[in-house]
Every structure is written in structure tokens, then in C-alpha cells.
Coordinates of C-alpha atoms in Angstrom, one line a residue:
X20 CA 1.4 7.9 -24.2
X21 CA 0.4 4.5 -22.6
X22 CA 0.6 5.3 -18.9
X23 CA 1.9 2.8 -16.4
X24 CA -1.4 3.0 -14.5
X25 CA -4.8 4.5 -15.0
X26 CA -8.1 4.5 -13.2
X27 CA -11.1 2.8 -14.7
X28 CA -14.2 5.0 -14.4
X29 CA -17.6 3.9 -15.8
X30 CA -21.0 5.5 -15.9
X31 CA -22.1 3.8 -12.7
X32 CA -19.2 5.5 -10.9
X33 CA -20.1 8.9 -12.3
X34 CA -23.7 8.4 -11.4
X35 CA -22.8 7.5 -7.8
X36 CA -20.7 10.7 -7.4
X37 CA -23.4 12.9 -9.1
X38 CA -26.0 11.5 -6.7
X39 CA -23.9 12.4 -3.8
X40 CA -23.3 15.9 -5.1
X41 CA -27.1 16.3 -5.4
X42 CA -27.7 15.0 -1.9
X43 CA -27.6 16.8 1.5
X44 CA -24.2 15.2 2.4
X45 CA -20.8 16.0 0.8
X46 CA -18.8 14.8 3.8
X47 CA -19.5 12.9 7.1
X48 CA -22.6 11.4 5.5
X49 CA -23.9 7.9 4.6
X50 CA -21.5 7.1 1.8
X51 CA -18.4 6.7 4.1
X52 CA -19.9 3.9 6.3
X53 CA -21.3 2.3 3.1
X54 CA -17.8 2.2 1.6
X55 CA -16.4 0.9 4.9
X56 CA -19.0 -1.9 5.0
X57 CA -18.0 -2.8 1.4
X58 CA -14.4 -3.1 2.5
X59 CA -15.3 -5.3 5.4
X60 CA -17.5 -7.5 3.2
X61 CA -14.6 -7.9 0.6
X62 CA -11.9 -8.7 3.2
X63 CA -13.6 -10.3 6.2
X64 CA -12.2 -7.7 8.6
X65 CA -14.5 -6.6 11.4
X66 CA -13.8 -2.9 11.1
X67 CA -12.8 -0.4 8.4
X68 CA -11.9 3.2 9.0
X69 CA -11.8 5.3 5.7
X70 CA -9.5 8.3 5.6
X71 CA -8.3 10.8 3.0
X72 CA -5.1 8.9 2.1
X73 CA -3.2 5.7 2.8
X74 CA -0.5 8.0 4.4
X75 CA -3.2 9.2 6.9
X76 CA -4.2 5.5 7.5
X77 CA -0.7 4.5 8.3
X78 CA -0.3 7.5 10.6
X79 CA -3.5 6.8 12.6
X80 CA -2.6 3.1 12.7
X81 CA 0.8 3.8 14.2
X82 CA -0.8 6.2 16.8
X83 CA -3.5 3.7 17.7
X84 CA -0.8 1.1 18.5
X85 CA 0.9 3.6 20.8
X86 CA 3.9 4.3 18.7
X87 CA 5.7 7.3 20.0
X88 CA 9.0 8.9 21.1
X89 CA 11.5 6.4 22.2
X90 CA 10.0 3.6 20.0
X91 CA 11.3 2.2 16.8
X92 CA 9.3 1.0 13.7
X93 CA 10.7 -1.2 11.0
X94 CA 9.7 -1.3 7.4
X95 CA 11.4 -2.1 4.0
X96 CA 13.4 0.2 1.8
X97 CA 11.7 -0.6 -1.5
X98 CA 8.5 1.3 -0.8
X99 CA 7.0 4.8 -1.1
X100 CA 8.3 7.1 1.6
X101 CA 5.0 7.1 3.5
X102 CA 5.6 3.6 4.8
X103 CA 8.5 5.0 6.9
X104 CA 7.4 8.6 7.3
X105 CA 4.3 7.5 9.3
X106 CA 6.5 6.4 12.2
X107 CA 8.4 9.7 12.2
X108 CA 5.1 11.6 12.4
X109 CA 4.6 9.9 15.7
X110 CA 8.0 10.9 17.1
X111 CA 9.4 7.4 16.8
X112 CA 12.5 6.3 15.0
X113 CA 12.6 4.2 11.8
X114 CA 14.8 1.3 10.6
X115 CA 14.6 -1.0 7.6
X116 CA 14.7 -4.7 6.9
X117 CA 16.1 -5.8 3.6
X118 CA 14.0 -7.6 0.9
X119 CA 13.9 -11.1 -0.5
X120 CA 15.4 -10.9 -4.0
X121 CA 12.7 -13.1 -5.5
X122 CA 9.5 -11.8 -4.0
X123 CA 10.7 -8.1 -3.6
X124 CA 9.0 -8.3 -0.2
X125 CA 10.4 -8.3 3.3
X126 CA 13.0 -11.0 3.8
X127 CA 12.0 -13.2 6.7
X128 CA 15.5 -14.5 7.3
X129 CA 16.8 -10.9 7.4
X130 CA 14.0 -10.0 9.8
X131 CA 14.8 -12.8 12.1
X132 CA 18.5 -12.0 12.2
X133 CA 17.8 -8.4 12.9
X134 CA 15.4 -9.2 15.7
X135 CA 18.0 -11.4 17.4
X136 CA 20.5 -8.6 17.3
X137 CA 17.9 -6.0 18.4
X138 CA 16.9 -8.2 21.4
X139 CA 20.5 -8.4 22.5
X140 CA 20.8 -4.6 22.2
X141 CA 17.5 -4.0 24.0
X142 CA 16.1 -2.2 20.9
X143 CA 13.3 -4.3 19.5
X144 CA 10.8 -2.6 17.3
X145 CA 7.4 -1.7 18.6
X146 CA 5.8 -1.9 15.2
X147 CA 6.7 -3.7 12.0
X148 CA 5.2 -2.4 8.7
X149 CA 5.7 -5.1 6.0
X150 CA 4.8 -3.9 2.5
X151 CA 2.9 -6.1 0.0
X152 CA 5.0 -5.0 -3.0
X153 CA 3.2 -4.9 -6.4
X154 CA 0.2 -6.6 -4.8
X155 CA 1.8 -9.8 -3.6
X156 CA 1.3 -10.6 0.1
X157 CA 4.3 -10.9 2.4
X158 CA 4.8 -14.1 4.4
X159 CA 2.4 -13.0 7.0
X160 CA 2.2 -16.3 9.0
X161 CA 5.9 -16.2 9.6
X162 CA 5.8 -12.5 10.5
X163 CA 3.0 -13.1 13.0
X164 CA 4.9 -15.9 14.6
X165 CA 7.9 -13.6 15.0
X166 CA 5.6 -10.9 16.4
X167 CA 4.3 -13.2 19.0
X168 CA 7.9 -14.3 19.9
X169 CA 9.4 -10.8 20.1
X170 CA 6.4 -8.7 21.1
X171 CA 6.0 -6.2 18.3
X172 CA 2.8 -5.2 16.6
X173 CA 2.1 -5.5 12.8
X174 CA 0.6 -3.0 10.3
X175 CA 0.3 -4.5 6.8
X176 CA 1.0 -1.9 4.2
X177 CA -1.3 -3.4 1.6
X178 CA -1.6 -0.2 -0.4
X179 CA -0.9 -2.3 -3.5
X180 CA -2.9 -5.4 -2.6
X181 CA -6.6 -5.0 -2.2
X182 CA -8.2 -8.0 -4.0
X183 CA -5.1 -10.2 -3.5
X184 CA -5.2 -13.4 -1.4
X185 CA -3.0 -15.2 1.0
X186 CA -3.5 -18.8 2.0
X187 CA -6.8 -18.7 0.1
X188 CA -8.2 -15.7 2.1
X189 CA -8.4 -12.0 1.2
X190 CA -5.6 -9.7 2.0
X191 CA -7.0 -7.4 4.7
X192 CA -8.7 -9.9 6.9
X193 CA -6.1 -9.1 9.6
X194 CA -5.6 -12.8 10.6
X195 CA -1.9 -12.2 11.0
X196 CA -1.7 -8.4 11.7
X197 CA -3.2 -5.8 14.0
X198 CA -4.1 -3.4 11.2
X199 CA -4.1 -3.5 7.4
X200 CA -3.9 -0.4 5.3
X201 CA -5.2 0.1 1.7
X202 CA -4.6 2.9 -0.8
X203 CA -7.2 4.3 -3.2
X204 CA -5.0 6.6 -5.3
X205 CA -6.1 6.6 -9.0
X206 CA -3.4 4.2 -10.1
X207 CA -4.4 1.6 -7.4
X208 CA -6.8 -1.3 -7.8
X209 CA -9.8 0.6 -6.6
X210 CA -9.9 4.4 -6.5
X211 CA -11.7 7.1 -4.5
X212 CA -9.8 9.9 -6.3
X213 CA -7.5 10.0 -3.3
X214 CA -8.0 8.0 -0.1
X215 CA -7.1 5.2 2.1
X216 CA -8.5 2.9 4.8
X217 CA -7.2 1.1 7.9
X218 CA -8.8 -2.3 8.7
X219 CA -8.7 -4.2 11.9
X220 CA -10.5 -6.9 14.0
X221 CA -9.9 -5.0 17.2
X222 CA -12.8 -2.8 18.2
X223 CA -10.6 -0.6 20.5
X224 CA -8.1 0.0 17.7
X225 CA -11.0 0.9 15.3
X226 CA -12.5 3.3 17.8
X227 CA -9.1 5.0 18.4
X228 CA -8.5 5.4 14.6
X229 CA -12.0 6.8 14.1
X230 CA -11.3 9.4 16.8
X231 CA -7.9 10.2 15.4
X232 CA -9.2 10.8 11.8
X233 CA -11.6 13.6 13.1
X234 CA -9.7 15.8 15.5
X235 CA -10.0 13.3 18.4
X236 CA -13.7 14.3 18.7
X237 CA -16.7 12.2 19.6
X238 CA -20.4 13.0 19.5
X239 CA -21.4 9.7 21.1
X240 CA -23.1 10.5 24.5
X241 CA -22.1 7.1 25.8
X242 CA -18.5 7.9 25.2
X243 CA -18.5 11.3 26.8
X244 CA -17.1 12.0 30.3
X245 CA -17.9 15.7 30.7
X246 CA -20.9 17.3 32.5
X247 CA -22.1 19.3 29.4
X248 CA -25.3 17.8 28.0
X249 CA -27.3 18.4 24.9
X250 CA -27.6 17.2 21.3
X251 CA -25.0 19.9 20.2
X252 CA -22.3 18.6 22.6
X253 CA -19.1 17.1 21.4
X254 CA -15.9 16.2 23.2
X255 CA -12.3 16.2 22.1
X256 CA -10.8 13.2 23.8
X257 CA -7.4 13.1 22.1
X258 CA -5.3 15.1 19.8
X259 CA -6.5 14.0 16.4
X260 CA -6.4 15.2 12.8
X261 CA -8.7 16.2 9.9
X262 CA -8.2 13.0 8.0
X263 CA -11.8 12.4 7.1
X264 CA -12.8 11.0 3.7
X265 CA -15.5 12.9 1.9
X266 CA -18.8 11.3 0.9
X267 CA -17.9 12.2 -2.7
X268 CA -14.8 10.1 -2.5
X269 CA -16.5 7.3 -0.6
X270 CA -19.4 7.1 -3.1
X271 CA -16.9 6.6 -5.9
X272 CA -15.1 4.0 -3.8
X273 CA -18.3 2.1 -2.9
X274 CA -19.2 2.0 -6.6
X275 CA -15.7 0.8 -7.6
X276 CA -15.8 -2.0 -5.0
X277 CA -18.6 -3.7 -7.0
X278 CA -15.9 -4.3 -9.7
X279 CA -13.0 -5.3 -7.4
X280 CA -13.1 -8.9 -8.6
X281 CA -13.3 -7.8 -12.2
X282 CA -10.4 -5.4 -11.8
X283 CA -8.1 -8.0 -10.3
X284 CA -9.2 -10.6 -12.9
X285 CA -8.3 -8.2 -15.7
X286 CA -5.0 -7.3 -14.1
X287 CA -4.2 -11.0 -13.6
X288 CA -5.0 -11.9 -17.2
X289 CA -2.7 -9.0 -18.4
X290 CA 0.1 -10.2 -16.1
X291 CA -0.3 -13.7 -17.4
X292 CA -0.1 -12.4 -20.9
X293 CA 3.1 -10.3 -20.1
X294 CA 4.6 -13.5 -18.7
X295 CA 4.1 -15.2 -22.1
X296 CA 5.0 -12.3 -24.3
X297 CA 8.3 -11.7 -22.4
X298 CA 9.3 -15.3 -22.3
X299 CA 12.1 -14.9 -24.9
X300 CA 13.5 -11.6 -23.6
X301 CA 16.4 -11.3 -21.2
X302 CA 14.3 -9.9 -18.3
X303 CA 13.3 -11.3 -14.9
X304 CA 9.6 -11.6 -14.5
X305 CA 7.6 -11.3 -11.3
X306 CA 7.6 -14.4 -9.1
X307 CA 4.4 -16.4 -8.7
X308 CA 3.6 -18.1 -5.4
X309 CA 1.2 -21.1 -5.1
X310 CA -0.1 -20.0 -1.7
X311 CA -1.1 -16.5 -2.7
X312 CA -2.5 -14.5 -5.5
X313 CA -1.2 -11.0 -6.3
X314 CA -3.6 -8.1 -6.9
X315 CA -1.2 -7.0 -9.7
X316 CA -1.0 -3.3 -8.9
X317 CA 2.4 -3.4 -10.6
X318 CA 4.2 -5.6 -13.1
X319 CA 7.9 -5.0 -12.5
X320 CA 10.6 -6.7 -14.6
X321 CA 14.3 -6.9 -13.8
X322 CA 16.9 -5.8 -16.3
X323 CA 20.5 -7.1 -16.2
X324 CA 22.2 -8.6 -13.2
X325 CA 22.6 -5.5 -11.0
X326 CA 26.2 -4.7 -11.9
X327 CA 25.7 -2.3 -14.8
X328 CA 21.9 -2.4 -14.7
X329 CA 21.6 1.3 -13.8
X330 CA 22.9 2.4 -17.2
X331 CA 20.9 -0.3 -19.0
X332 CA 17.7 0.7 -17.2
X333 CA 18.2 4.4 -18.0
X334 CA 18.6 3.6 -21.7
X335 CA 15.6 1.4 -21.8
X336 CA 13.5 3.9 -19.8
X337 CA 14.4 6.7 -22.2
X338 CA 13.7 4.6 -25.3
X339 CA 10.3 3.4 -24.0
X340 CA 9.2 6.9 -22.9
X341 CA 10.3 8.4 -26.3
X342 CA 8.2 5.7 -28.0
X343 CA 5.1 6.6 -26.0
X344 CA 5.3 3.8 -23.4
X345 CA 5.0 5.3 -19.9
X346 CA 7.2 2.9 -18.0
X347 CA 8.1 3.8 -14.4
X348 CA 10.4 2.8 -11.6
X349 CA 9.3 1.6 -8.2
X350 CA 11.0 2.5 -5.9
X351 CA 14.1 4.6 -5.1
X352 CA 15.2 3.0 -1.8
X353 CA 13.8 5.1 1.0
X354 CA 17.1 5.2 2.9
X355 CA 18.7 6.9 -0.2
X356 CA 16.5 9.9 0.1
X357 CA 18.3 13.1 1.4
X358 CA 16.1 13.3 4.5
X359 CA 16.9 9.7 5.5
X360 CA 20.6 10.2 4.8
X361 CA 20.5 13.0 7.2
X362 CA 19.3 10.5 9.8
X363 CA 22.4 8.4 9.3
X364 CA 21.4 5.9 6.6
X365 CA 23.8 5.3 3.7
X366 CA 24.0 3.6 0.3
X367 CA 25.1 0.0 0.8
X368 CA 23.0 -0.4 4.0
X369 CA 20.4 -2.7 2.4
X370 CA 22.0 -4.3 -0.7
X371 CA 19.0 -6.5 -1.6
X372 CA 16.7 -3.5 -2.1
X373 CA 19.5 -1.5 -3.8
X374 CA 20.2 -4.2 -6.3
X375 CA 16.5 -4.6 -7.0
X376 CA 16.2 -0.9 -7.6
X377 CA 19.1 -0.9 -10.1
X378 CA 17.3 -3.5 -12.2
X379 CA 13.6 -2.6 -11.8
X380 CA 11.4 -1.3 -14.5
X381 CA 7.6 -1.1 -14.1
X382 CA 5.6 -1.8 -17.3
X383 CA 2.1 -0.4 -17.9
X384 CA -0.6 -2.4 -16.2
X385 CA -4.2 -1.4 -15.7
X386 CA -7.7 -3.0 -16.3
X387 CA -8.4 -1.1 -19.6
X388 CA -4.9 -1.7 -21.1
X389 CA -5.7 -3.2 -24.6
X390 CA -3.9 -6.2 -26.0
X391 CA -2.7 -4.1 -28.8
X392 CA -1.1 -1.6 -26.4
X393 CA 0.4 -4.4 -24.4
X394 CA 1.9 -5.8 -27.5
X395 CA 3.3 -2.4 -28.3
X396 CA 4.9 -2.3 -24.8
X397 CA 6.6 -5.6 -25.4
X398 CA 7.6 -4.8 -29.0
X399 CA 9.2 -1.6 -27.9
X400 CA 11.1 -3.3 -25.1
X401 CA 12.3 -6.0 -27.6
X402 CA 13.6 -3.2 -29.9
X403 CA 15.8 -1.6 -27.2
X404 CA 17.0 -5.0 -25.8
X405 CA 17.8 -6.4 -29.2

């Protein structure tokens, strides 16, 4: 089976993990700050806070921005559920903004229309979480301008997008956002086994997220307010969580970061090749934008015109899987999930995301995908669409 995604592990990665296993530190040691420094160097962000998953990163980012009961966060429906769940963890409410049918990212026109209505109703969002779908950055300059006008904060969910660029600069530099979140799940661009990070240029937000990832506890004498003194003393200053990344995971991540440019270059070359190989097939290929480069976490094609695409996609999916091609679908709209339906959302609420879902099929894409296997993917697709 050719998987839709697969990690790329080399001897250097294995050696980094083994060295950590043989060291005095398996967690809360030197590998985590080393990995965080690599993230800052790659993106230009001032601070990086590594945690045990991107979900944890989204949660602490929301909390650091003060999201809580009585507040509303907005995100998009075509994402993994964590992009919305993180707000609910804080006691806030969630709503969605539909997507652009060409980029599969948040639709700026839909966002502006929704903001006008929300301002009239006195229900503006406190936080917006745009998602860089597939590795392509959202229109962050326009989002930042709306954030300044309407007073909401911005968390980039860049779980798909480390190594991508926007306006010639790395995704994650936080020029147009308060916080940017990355994922290091095995199918992502860079892996730590499981893990995430939240990047920011704001030292106060960075410190809050560091406290939140480790029970709200500090051991910094300069930050303590109590009377207890001594090298053993620690203080819990807020209600935090055990979201720490291990040194084992961080050592793998730091090693992987040395190949970030190579990973993205290989994914880009494969995406370019897909574009050429699929040229004569009746499928929609991912949009390219001149002002940004995708990190190519996903290569998603569109089948049909959305009317009968569900049946077409199901047939293609089954044929491809039976032939040993591990296609996938990203994503079932979040508002269709039973839990979100229990909150009042319904099918038909966000037609752009729903039509995209009906047509979408994710083809295998990862750095070590061979040209022969890529050609098998396209040949198998050609068979079923013939």
C-alpha cells in the first residue's frame, strides 16, 4: 500500500534520539530549547513554545489570548476538529467562516460579511483561527487588516504549513498574527513522533504559554511572588497542563529541522509532477499563488462538479485503495460532526466547505514517494476515471 503520507527518518535522526536516550535527560532537558531555537531560526519568530501536540499548542494559544466563557472563536469547517475544539476547551463558543472555493482557505469576503453582521449583533469574535489548508498560507495581510478594524486576535493554524512562505517570508514569522501553531505528527512536513509548537513575537504571550504547558508552574526566582525561598522552590501561578514535549521528541525534531528545506523542495517537485501527470484527467488540481509557496503537506484534487461527486469520490476511493494506493479525504466538515450538530450546526450552513468535501480526494505525497509509485497513483486514477 502506498500511504497518503509517511515520515522520512534517516540515520542522523535515529542517532539524535539514541544520544538523548543515553543522556541524563529524557524530558525537560536541553533538546527542547534546541528544537525551539531551530523553529525560531527557520521562521524568524522571536519565541517558540514546544508542546506535545498541535492540539495542545492551539489550546494554550487560546488561553494565552484570554479566550474564555462568553467569548466566541471563529475558524473554518474544512479542518481537523482540533481547530475548533481548542476554543471549546476554554469554555468559549465556536462559529465558522466558509472557504474560498479556489484556495480551500478562509474566504476573506465571507469573513468581512460575517464581521459586519457580528458587529451589528454585538457578537464579534475574540479570536480568529485561519487554517493554512494543505500547506498554502491564507491571505494573512487582509486578515490582519480586519483584525485591526474589528479588534479580534489571530492564531494561524499552520499545522500543514511549516516551510511554506507568504509574501516571500516564512510562514510562522507572525507578522500578521499573534500566534502561529505548527504540527509535528508523522505525516506532517517535520515530525517529532507527535508534537506541536506555538510561535509568537510577544514575550508575554510566550511566557504565558510556557507556564500553561507545565502545570502553570515556574522555577524562576525572579518570577516568584511567595515568601518561600530555596533552590527547590517552585510556584504554581496559573492553572496549567502537562503539555510538555519530551527531549526524545525534541531531539528528533531538531534533527528533522536540518532537512526542512529539502523536505519542502521534494514535496514541491512531486506536486509539480502531479500537476503535469494529471493534466489530461478530468480533475481539479490545487491552486498556485504567485505571492506564496505551499509547503505541500497535502495534494488534494477535486472530482466532478459537486452535484454527484459524493458517489463518484466513493467509487474512486474504493478502487484506489483496492489497487494499493492509500488515498484519503481531508476533511469531513467539522460542523457535520455529531458533537457540533448537537451545538446547533446543520448541513447546508457552509456550502463552500461542503461542496469542497464532496469533491475532495487526497493523493499520496511525501518526500520519499518514488516517481514509479507516483506514476502508479496517476495510472490507477486514470483507470477508474476512464
